Short mmCIF file of C-alpha atoms and ligand atoms in Angstrom, two decimals:
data_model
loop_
_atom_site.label_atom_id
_atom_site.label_comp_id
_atom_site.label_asym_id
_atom_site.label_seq_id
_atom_site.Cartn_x
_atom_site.Cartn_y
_atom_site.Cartn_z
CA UNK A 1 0.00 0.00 0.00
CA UNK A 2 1.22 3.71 -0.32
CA UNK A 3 1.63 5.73 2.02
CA UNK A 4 1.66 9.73 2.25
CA UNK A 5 4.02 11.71 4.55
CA UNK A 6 6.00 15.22 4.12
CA UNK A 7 8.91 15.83 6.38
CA UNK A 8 7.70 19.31 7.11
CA UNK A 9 4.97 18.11 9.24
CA UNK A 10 7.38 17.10 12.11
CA UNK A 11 8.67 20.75 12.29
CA UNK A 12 5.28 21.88 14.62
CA UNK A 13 6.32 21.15 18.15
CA UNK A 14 3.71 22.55 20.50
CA UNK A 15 4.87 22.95 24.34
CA UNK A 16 1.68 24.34 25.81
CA UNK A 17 -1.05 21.83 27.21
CA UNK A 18 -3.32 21.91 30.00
CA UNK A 19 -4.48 18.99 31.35
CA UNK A 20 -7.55 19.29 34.23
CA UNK A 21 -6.27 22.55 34.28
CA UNK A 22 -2.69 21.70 35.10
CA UNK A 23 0.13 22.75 32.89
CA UNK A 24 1.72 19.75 31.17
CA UNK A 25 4.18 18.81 28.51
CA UNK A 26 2.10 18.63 24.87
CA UNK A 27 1.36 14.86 24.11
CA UNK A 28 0.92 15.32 20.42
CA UNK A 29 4.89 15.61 19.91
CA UNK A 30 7.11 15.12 16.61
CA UNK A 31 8.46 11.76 17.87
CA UNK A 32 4.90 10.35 16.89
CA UNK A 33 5.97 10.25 13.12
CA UNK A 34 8.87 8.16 13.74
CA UNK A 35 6.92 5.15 15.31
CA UNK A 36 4.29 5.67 12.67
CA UNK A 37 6.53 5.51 10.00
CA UNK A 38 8.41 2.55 11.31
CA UNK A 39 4.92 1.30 11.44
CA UNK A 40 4.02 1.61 8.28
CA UNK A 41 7.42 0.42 6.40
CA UNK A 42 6.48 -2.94 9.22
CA UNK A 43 3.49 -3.49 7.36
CA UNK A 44 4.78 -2.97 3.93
CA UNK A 45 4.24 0.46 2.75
CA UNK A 46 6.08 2.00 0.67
CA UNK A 47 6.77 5.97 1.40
CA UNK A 48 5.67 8.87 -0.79
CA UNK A 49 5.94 12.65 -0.55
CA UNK A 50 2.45 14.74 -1.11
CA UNK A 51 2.68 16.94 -3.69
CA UNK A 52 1.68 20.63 -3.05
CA UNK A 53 -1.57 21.39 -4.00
CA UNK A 54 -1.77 24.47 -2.68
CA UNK A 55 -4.98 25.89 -0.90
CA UNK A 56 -7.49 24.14 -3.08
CA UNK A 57 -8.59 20.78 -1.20
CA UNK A 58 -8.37 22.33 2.66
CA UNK A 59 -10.36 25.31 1.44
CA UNK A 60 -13.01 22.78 -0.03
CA UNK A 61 -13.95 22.29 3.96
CA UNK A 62 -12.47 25.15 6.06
CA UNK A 63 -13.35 28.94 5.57
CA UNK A 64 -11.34 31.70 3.67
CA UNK A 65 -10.98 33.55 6.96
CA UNK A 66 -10.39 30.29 9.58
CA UNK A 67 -7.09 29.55 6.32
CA UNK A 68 -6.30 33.30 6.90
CA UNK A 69 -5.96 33.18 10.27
CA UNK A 70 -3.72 29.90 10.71
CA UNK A 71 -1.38 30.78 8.38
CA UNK A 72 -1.04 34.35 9.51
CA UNK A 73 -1.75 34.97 13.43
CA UNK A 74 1.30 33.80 14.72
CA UNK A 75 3.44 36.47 13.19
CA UNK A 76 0.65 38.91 14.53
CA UNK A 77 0.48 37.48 17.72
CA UNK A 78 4.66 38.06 17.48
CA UNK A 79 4.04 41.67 17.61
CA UNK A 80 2.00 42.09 20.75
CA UNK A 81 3.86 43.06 23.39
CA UNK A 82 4.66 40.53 25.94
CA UNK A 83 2.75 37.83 24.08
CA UNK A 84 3.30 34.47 25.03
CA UNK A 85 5.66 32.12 22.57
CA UNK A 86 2.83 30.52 21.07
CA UNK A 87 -0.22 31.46 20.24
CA UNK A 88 -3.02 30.25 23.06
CA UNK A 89 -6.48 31.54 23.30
CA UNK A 90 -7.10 32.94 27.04
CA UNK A 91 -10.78 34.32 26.02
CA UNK A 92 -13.62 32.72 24.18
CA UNK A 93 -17.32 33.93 22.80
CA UNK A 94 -19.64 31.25 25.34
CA UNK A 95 -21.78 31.53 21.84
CA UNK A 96 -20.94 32.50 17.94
CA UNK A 97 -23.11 34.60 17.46
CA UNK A 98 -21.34 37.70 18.44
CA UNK A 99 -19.10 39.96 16.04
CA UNK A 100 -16.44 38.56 14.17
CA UNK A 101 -13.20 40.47 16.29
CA UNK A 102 -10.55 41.87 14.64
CA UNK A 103 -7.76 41.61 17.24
CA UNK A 104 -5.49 38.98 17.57
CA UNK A 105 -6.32 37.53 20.79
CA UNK A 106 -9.97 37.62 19.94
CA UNK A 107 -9.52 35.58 17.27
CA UNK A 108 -7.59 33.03 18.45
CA UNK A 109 -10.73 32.83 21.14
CA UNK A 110 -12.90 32.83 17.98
CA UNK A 111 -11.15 30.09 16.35
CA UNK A 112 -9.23 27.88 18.75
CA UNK A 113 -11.74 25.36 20.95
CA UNK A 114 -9.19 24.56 23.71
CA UNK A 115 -5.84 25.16 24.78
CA UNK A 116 -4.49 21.60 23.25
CA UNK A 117 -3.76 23.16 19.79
CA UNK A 118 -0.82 26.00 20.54
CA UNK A 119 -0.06 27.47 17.12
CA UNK A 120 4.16 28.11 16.42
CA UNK A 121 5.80 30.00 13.93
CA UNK A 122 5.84 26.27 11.97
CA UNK A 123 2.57 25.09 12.41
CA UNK A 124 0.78 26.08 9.10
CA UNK A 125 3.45 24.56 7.14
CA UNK A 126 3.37 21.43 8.83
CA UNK A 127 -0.41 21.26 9.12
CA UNK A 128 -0.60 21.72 5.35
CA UNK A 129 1.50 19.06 4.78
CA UNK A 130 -0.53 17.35 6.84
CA UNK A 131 -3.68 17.61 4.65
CA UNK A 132 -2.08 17.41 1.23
CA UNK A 133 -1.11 13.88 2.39
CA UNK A 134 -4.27 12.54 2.85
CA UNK A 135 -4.82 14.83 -0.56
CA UNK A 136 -2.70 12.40 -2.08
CA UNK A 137 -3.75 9.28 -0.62
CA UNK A 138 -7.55 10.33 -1.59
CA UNK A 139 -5.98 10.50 -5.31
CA UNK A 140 -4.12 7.25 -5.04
CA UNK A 141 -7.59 5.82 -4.17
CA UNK A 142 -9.64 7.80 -6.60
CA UNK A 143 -7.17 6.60 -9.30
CA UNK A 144 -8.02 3.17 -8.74
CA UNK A 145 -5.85 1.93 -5.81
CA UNK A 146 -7.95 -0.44 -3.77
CA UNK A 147 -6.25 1.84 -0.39
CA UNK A 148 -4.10 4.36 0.77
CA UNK A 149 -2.64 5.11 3.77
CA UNK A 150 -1.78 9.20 5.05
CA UNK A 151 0.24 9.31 7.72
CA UNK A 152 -1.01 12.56 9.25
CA UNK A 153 0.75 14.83 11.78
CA UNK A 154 -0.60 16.85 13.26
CA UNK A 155 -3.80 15.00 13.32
CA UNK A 156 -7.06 16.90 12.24
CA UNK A 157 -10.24 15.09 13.31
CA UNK A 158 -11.23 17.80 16.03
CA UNK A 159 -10.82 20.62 13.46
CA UNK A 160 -14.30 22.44 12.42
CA UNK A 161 -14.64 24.33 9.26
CA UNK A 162 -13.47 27.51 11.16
CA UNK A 163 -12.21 25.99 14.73
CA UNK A 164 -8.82 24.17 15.77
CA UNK A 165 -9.26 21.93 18.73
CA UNK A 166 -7.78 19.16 20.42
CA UNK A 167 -4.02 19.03 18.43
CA UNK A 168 -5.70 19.52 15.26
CA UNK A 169 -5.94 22.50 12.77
CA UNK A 170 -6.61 21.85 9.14
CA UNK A 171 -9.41 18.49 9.24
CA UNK A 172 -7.52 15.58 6.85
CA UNK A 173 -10.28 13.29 7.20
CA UNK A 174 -12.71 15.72 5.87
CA UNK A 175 -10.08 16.46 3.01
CA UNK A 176 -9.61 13.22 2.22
CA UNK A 177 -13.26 12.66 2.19
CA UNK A 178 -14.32 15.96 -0.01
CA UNK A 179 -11.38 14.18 -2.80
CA UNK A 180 -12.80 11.16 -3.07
CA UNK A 181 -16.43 12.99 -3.75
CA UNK A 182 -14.63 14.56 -7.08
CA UNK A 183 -15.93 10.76 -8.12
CA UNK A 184 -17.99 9.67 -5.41
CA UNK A 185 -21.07 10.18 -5.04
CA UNK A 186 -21.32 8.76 -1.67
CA UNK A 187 -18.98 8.81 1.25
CA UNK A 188 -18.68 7.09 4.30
CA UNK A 189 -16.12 7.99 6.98
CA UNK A 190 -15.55 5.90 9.59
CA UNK A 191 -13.32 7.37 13.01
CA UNK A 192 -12.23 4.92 15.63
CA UNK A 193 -10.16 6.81 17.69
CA UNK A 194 -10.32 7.29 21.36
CA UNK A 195 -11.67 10.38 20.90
CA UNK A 196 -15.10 11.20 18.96
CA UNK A 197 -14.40 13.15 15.87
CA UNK A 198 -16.11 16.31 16.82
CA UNK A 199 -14.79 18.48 13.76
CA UNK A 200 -15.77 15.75 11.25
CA UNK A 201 -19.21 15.27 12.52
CA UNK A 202 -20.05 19.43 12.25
CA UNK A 203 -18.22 19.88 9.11
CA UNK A 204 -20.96 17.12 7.22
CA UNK A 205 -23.49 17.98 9.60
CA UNK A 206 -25.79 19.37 7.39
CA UNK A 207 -25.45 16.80 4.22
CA UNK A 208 -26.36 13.47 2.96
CA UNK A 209 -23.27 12.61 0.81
CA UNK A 210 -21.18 12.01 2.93
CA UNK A 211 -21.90 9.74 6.42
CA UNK A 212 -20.25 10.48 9.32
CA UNK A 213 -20.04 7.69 11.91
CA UNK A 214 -17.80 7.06 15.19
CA UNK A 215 -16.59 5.49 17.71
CA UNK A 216 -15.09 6.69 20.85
CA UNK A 217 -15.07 6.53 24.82
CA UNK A 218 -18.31 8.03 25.39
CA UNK A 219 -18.35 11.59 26.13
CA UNK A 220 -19.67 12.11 28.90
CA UNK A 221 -16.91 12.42 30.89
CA UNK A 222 -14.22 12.32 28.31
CA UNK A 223 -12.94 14.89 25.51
CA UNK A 224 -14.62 16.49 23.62
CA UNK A 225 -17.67 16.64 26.25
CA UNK A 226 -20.22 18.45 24.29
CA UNK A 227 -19.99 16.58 21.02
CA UNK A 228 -19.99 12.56 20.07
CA UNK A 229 -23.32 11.72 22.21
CA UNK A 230 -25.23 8.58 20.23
CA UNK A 231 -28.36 11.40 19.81
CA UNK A 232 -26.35 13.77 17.05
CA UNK A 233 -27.73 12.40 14.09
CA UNK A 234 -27.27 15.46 11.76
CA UNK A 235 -29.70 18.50 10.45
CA UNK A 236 -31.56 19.53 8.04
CA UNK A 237 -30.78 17.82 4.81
CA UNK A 238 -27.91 15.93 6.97
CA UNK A 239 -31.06 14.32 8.91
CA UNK A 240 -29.52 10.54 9.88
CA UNK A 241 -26.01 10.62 8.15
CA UNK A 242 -24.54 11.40 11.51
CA UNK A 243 -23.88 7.86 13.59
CA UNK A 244 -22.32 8.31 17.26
CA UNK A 245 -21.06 4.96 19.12
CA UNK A 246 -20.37 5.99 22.91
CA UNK A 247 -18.30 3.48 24.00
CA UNK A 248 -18.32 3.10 28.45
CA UNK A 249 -14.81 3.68 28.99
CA UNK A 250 -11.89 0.54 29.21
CA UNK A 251 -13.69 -1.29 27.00
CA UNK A 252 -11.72 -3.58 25.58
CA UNK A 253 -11.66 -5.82 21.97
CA UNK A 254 -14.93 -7.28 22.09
CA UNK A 255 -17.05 -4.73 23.09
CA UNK A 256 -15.15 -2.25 20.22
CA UNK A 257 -15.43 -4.90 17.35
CA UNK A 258 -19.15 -5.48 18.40
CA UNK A 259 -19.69 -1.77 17.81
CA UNK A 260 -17.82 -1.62 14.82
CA UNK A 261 -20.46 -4.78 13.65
CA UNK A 262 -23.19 -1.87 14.17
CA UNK A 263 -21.62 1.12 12.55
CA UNK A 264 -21.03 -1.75 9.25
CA UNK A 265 -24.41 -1.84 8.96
CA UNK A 266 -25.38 1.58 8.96
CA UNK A 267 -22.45 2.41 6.28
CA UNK A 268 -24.06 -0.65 4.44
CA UNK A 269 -27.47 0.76 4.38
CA UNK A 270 -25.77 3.93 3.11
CA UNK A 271 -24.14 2.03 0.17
CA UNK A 272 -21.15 4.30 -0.32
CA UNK A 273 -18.74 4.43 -2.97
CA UNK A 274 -15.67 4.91 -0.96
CA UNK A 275 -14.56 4.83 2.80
CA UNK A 276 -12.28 7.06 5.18
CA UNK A 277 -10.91 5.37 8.06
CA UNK A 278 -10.12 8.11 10.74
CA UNK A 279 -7.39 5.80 12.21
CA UNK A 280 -6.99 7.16 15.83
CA UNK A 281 -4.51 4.28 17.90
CA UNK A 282 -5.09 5.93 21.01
CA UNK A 283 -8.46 3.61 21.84
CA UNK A 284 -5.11 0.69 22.80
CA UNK A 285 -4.72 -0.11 26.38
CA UNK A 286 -1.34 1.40 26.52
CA UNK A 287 -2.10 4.82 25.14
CA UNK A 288 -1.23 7.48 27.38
CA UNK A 289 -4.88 8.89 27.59
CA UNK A 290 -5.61 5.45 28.72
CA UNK A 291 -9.85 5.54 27.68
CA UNK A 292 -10.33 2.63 26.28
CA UNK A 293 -8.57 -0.97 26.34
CA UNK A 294 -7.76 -2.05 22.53
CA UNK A 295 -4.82 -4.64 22.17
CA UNK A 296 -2.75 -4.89 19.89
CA UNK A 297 -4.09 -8.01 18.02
CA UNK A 298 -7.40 -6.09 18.25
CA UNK A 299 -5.90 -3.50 15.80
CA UNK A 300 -5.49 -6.33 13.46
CA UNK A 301 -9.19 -7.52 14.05
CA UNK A 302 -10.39 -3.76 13.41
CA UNK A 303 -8.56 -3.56 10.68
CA UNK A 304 -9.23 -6.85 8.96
CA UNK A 305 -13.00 -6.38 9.63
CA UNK A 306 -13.17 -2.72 8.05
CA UNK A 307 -11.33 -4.66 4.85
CA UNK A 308 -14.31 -7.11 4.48
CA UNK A 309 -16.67 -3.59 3.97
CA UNK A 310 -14.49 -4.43 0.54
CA UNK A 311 -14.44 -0.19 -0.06
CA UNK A 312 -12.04 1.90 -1.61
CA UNK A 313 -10.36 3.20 1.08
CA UNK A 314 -8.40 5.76 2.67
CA UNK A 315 -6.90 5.36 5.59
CA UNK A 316 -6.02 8.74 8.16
CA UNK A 317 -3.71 8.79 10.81
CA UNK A 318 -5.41 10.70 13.77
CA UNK A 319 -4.84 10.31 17.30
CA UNK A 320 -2.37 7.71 18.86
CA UNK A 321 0.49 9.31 21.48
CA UNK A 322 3.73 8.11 22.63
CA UNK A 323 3.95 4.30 24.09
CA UNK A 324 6.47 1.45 23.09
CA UNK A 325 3.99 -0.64 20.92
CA UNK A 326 2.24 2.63 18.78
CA UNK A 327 4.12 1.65 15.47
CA UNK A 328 3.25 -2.12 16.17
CA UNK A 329 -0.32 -1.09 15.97
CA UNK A 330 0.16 0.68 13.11
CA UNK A 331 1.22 -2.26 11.40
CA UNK A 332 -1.37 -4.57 13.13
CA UNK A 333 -4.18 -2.53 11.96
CA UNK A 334 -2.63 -1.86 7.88
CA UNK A 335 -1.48 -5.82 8.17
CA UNK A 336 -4.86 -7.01 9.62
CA UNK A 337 -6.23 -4.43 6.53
CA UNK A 338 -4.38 -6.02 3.79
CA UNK A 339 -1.60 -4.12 3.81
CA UNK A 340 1.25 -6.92 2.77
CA UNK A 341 -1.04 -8.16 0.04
CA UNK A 342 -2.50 -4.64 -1.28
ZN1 LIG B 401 -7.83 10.84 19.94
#
């Protein structure tokens, strides 16, 4: 299978996190790429730089003015006076339906959820990276490979059209997915990371073409809190393409795969033309963030059952932070996918 990485998406190193409130050391860190790509090369993959293709593709699912202000507020955040190194929003609107502000700080209240997603002086280059390689991987698959895999970094599954949140900035699942409609008519996308995919679900809210299920540790009390409850089902024309699986927290293999049994037959029903797999690894037992209790083997399962769907499919690196055995479930979920054979 190919695979889809830039070396310019390891250069964004964000410091700042807050964790219950406490200051602590960023989890989404550079040294991610290196397991994943050891990962990957495990499971057969061979390695291919994105192309650039420019502004086109993000801006078919993020706003002229969120683009504007990722690529430009950290050199005007530079220029306040005693501004903190990177940019962090310390003021948000508790509803958007206030004024669009013009200040720096306001805007990075305006379009920053959290205070997970510090943006440095490198962070739109390495976020666009980021998005053209699941760019690529959606035109691997569109061109008639059978799948692709992007190895994404930073992740983007928490990204709105106009919001970064949770590590995330430009959304390369929703990318990916908006490629593959160029011939598509229908797609499914299909997150099973640890986390529900917040950004995803409001950025298809609204339409039928493309489903958005997922499954997560259910959040009720777990990020992202106010999104990913099994109730969001969509609006308005997007009426019952939204699918949430809450998942009660440590649950382990069998309780995921039976899950992902019920979110098959709901993309089934829905009889896409091509799938995105919003590959968060952070739903294994080891991951740092420690929701729920995937194994290792049980990457293989997931990924072997999602192959059976028998879609064209590409695959998204998401979530997944820094424990001995991430790049060995990389490879178990690509190997238990086909990825020796493919
Ligand atoms: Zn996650």
């Amino acid at each position: 299978m190919k695979a889809f990485y830039a070396e310019e998406q390891k250069r964004h190193d964000p410091k700042a996190f807050l964790s219950s409130g406490a200051a602590q050391p960023n989890p989404e860190k550079p040294e991610r790429v290196e397991r994943l790509l050891a990962g990957a090369l495990s499971a057969g993959c061979t390695i291919e730089r994105p192309r650039d293709h420019e502004l086109g593709p993000v801006s078919a699912v993020h706003t002229p003015e969120y683009l504007d202000f990722l690529e430009h507020i950290y050199t005007r955040w530079q220029r306040i006076e005693g501004a903190s190194a990177e940019v962090i929003p310390n003021i948000h609107p508790i509803a958007r339906n206030g004024s669009y502000p013009a200040s720096a700080v306001g805007q990075a209240g305006y379009h920053m959820a959290d205070t997970a997603c510090p943006i440095s002086g490198e962070t739109w280059q390495s976020a666009l990276w980021s998005a053209w390689s699941a760019v690529d991987a959606a035109e691997a698959v569109t061109s008639g490979a059978p799948a692709a895999y992007a190895l994404c970094r930073p992740p983007g599954h928490h990204a709105f059209a106009d919001v970064a949140g949770g590590f995330c900035f430009i959304n390369n699942s929703a990318v990916a997915a908006q490629v593959l409609r160029r011939t598509a008519s229908r797609v499914a996308i299909l997150d099973v990371d640890l986390h529900h995919g917040n950004g995803t679900q409001g950025i298809f809210y609204m339409r039928p073409d493309v489903l958005t299920v997922s499954l997560h540790a259910d959040p009720v009390r777990f990020y992202p809190f106010f999104w990913g409850h099994a109730d969001e089902r969509g609006e308005g024309p997007g009426l019952g393409y939204n699918f949430n699986l809450p998942l009660p927290r440590k649950s382990a293999d069998a309780a995921f795969l039976a899950a992902l049994e019920v979110a098959f037959q709901r993309i089934r029903a829905f009889s896409p033309d091509a799938l995105v797999v919003a590959l968060g690894l952070d739903a294994f037992e080891g991951d740092p963030f420690g929701g729920l209790s995937v194994s290792t083997p049980g990457f293989s399962r997931i990924g072997e059952a999602i192959a059976k769907l028998g879609l064209p499919t590409v695959i998204v690196q998401e979530g997944g932070y820094l424990c001995d055995e991430l790049g060995d479930n990389l490879t178990a979920f690509l190997t238990g996918f086909g990825g020796k054979t493919r």
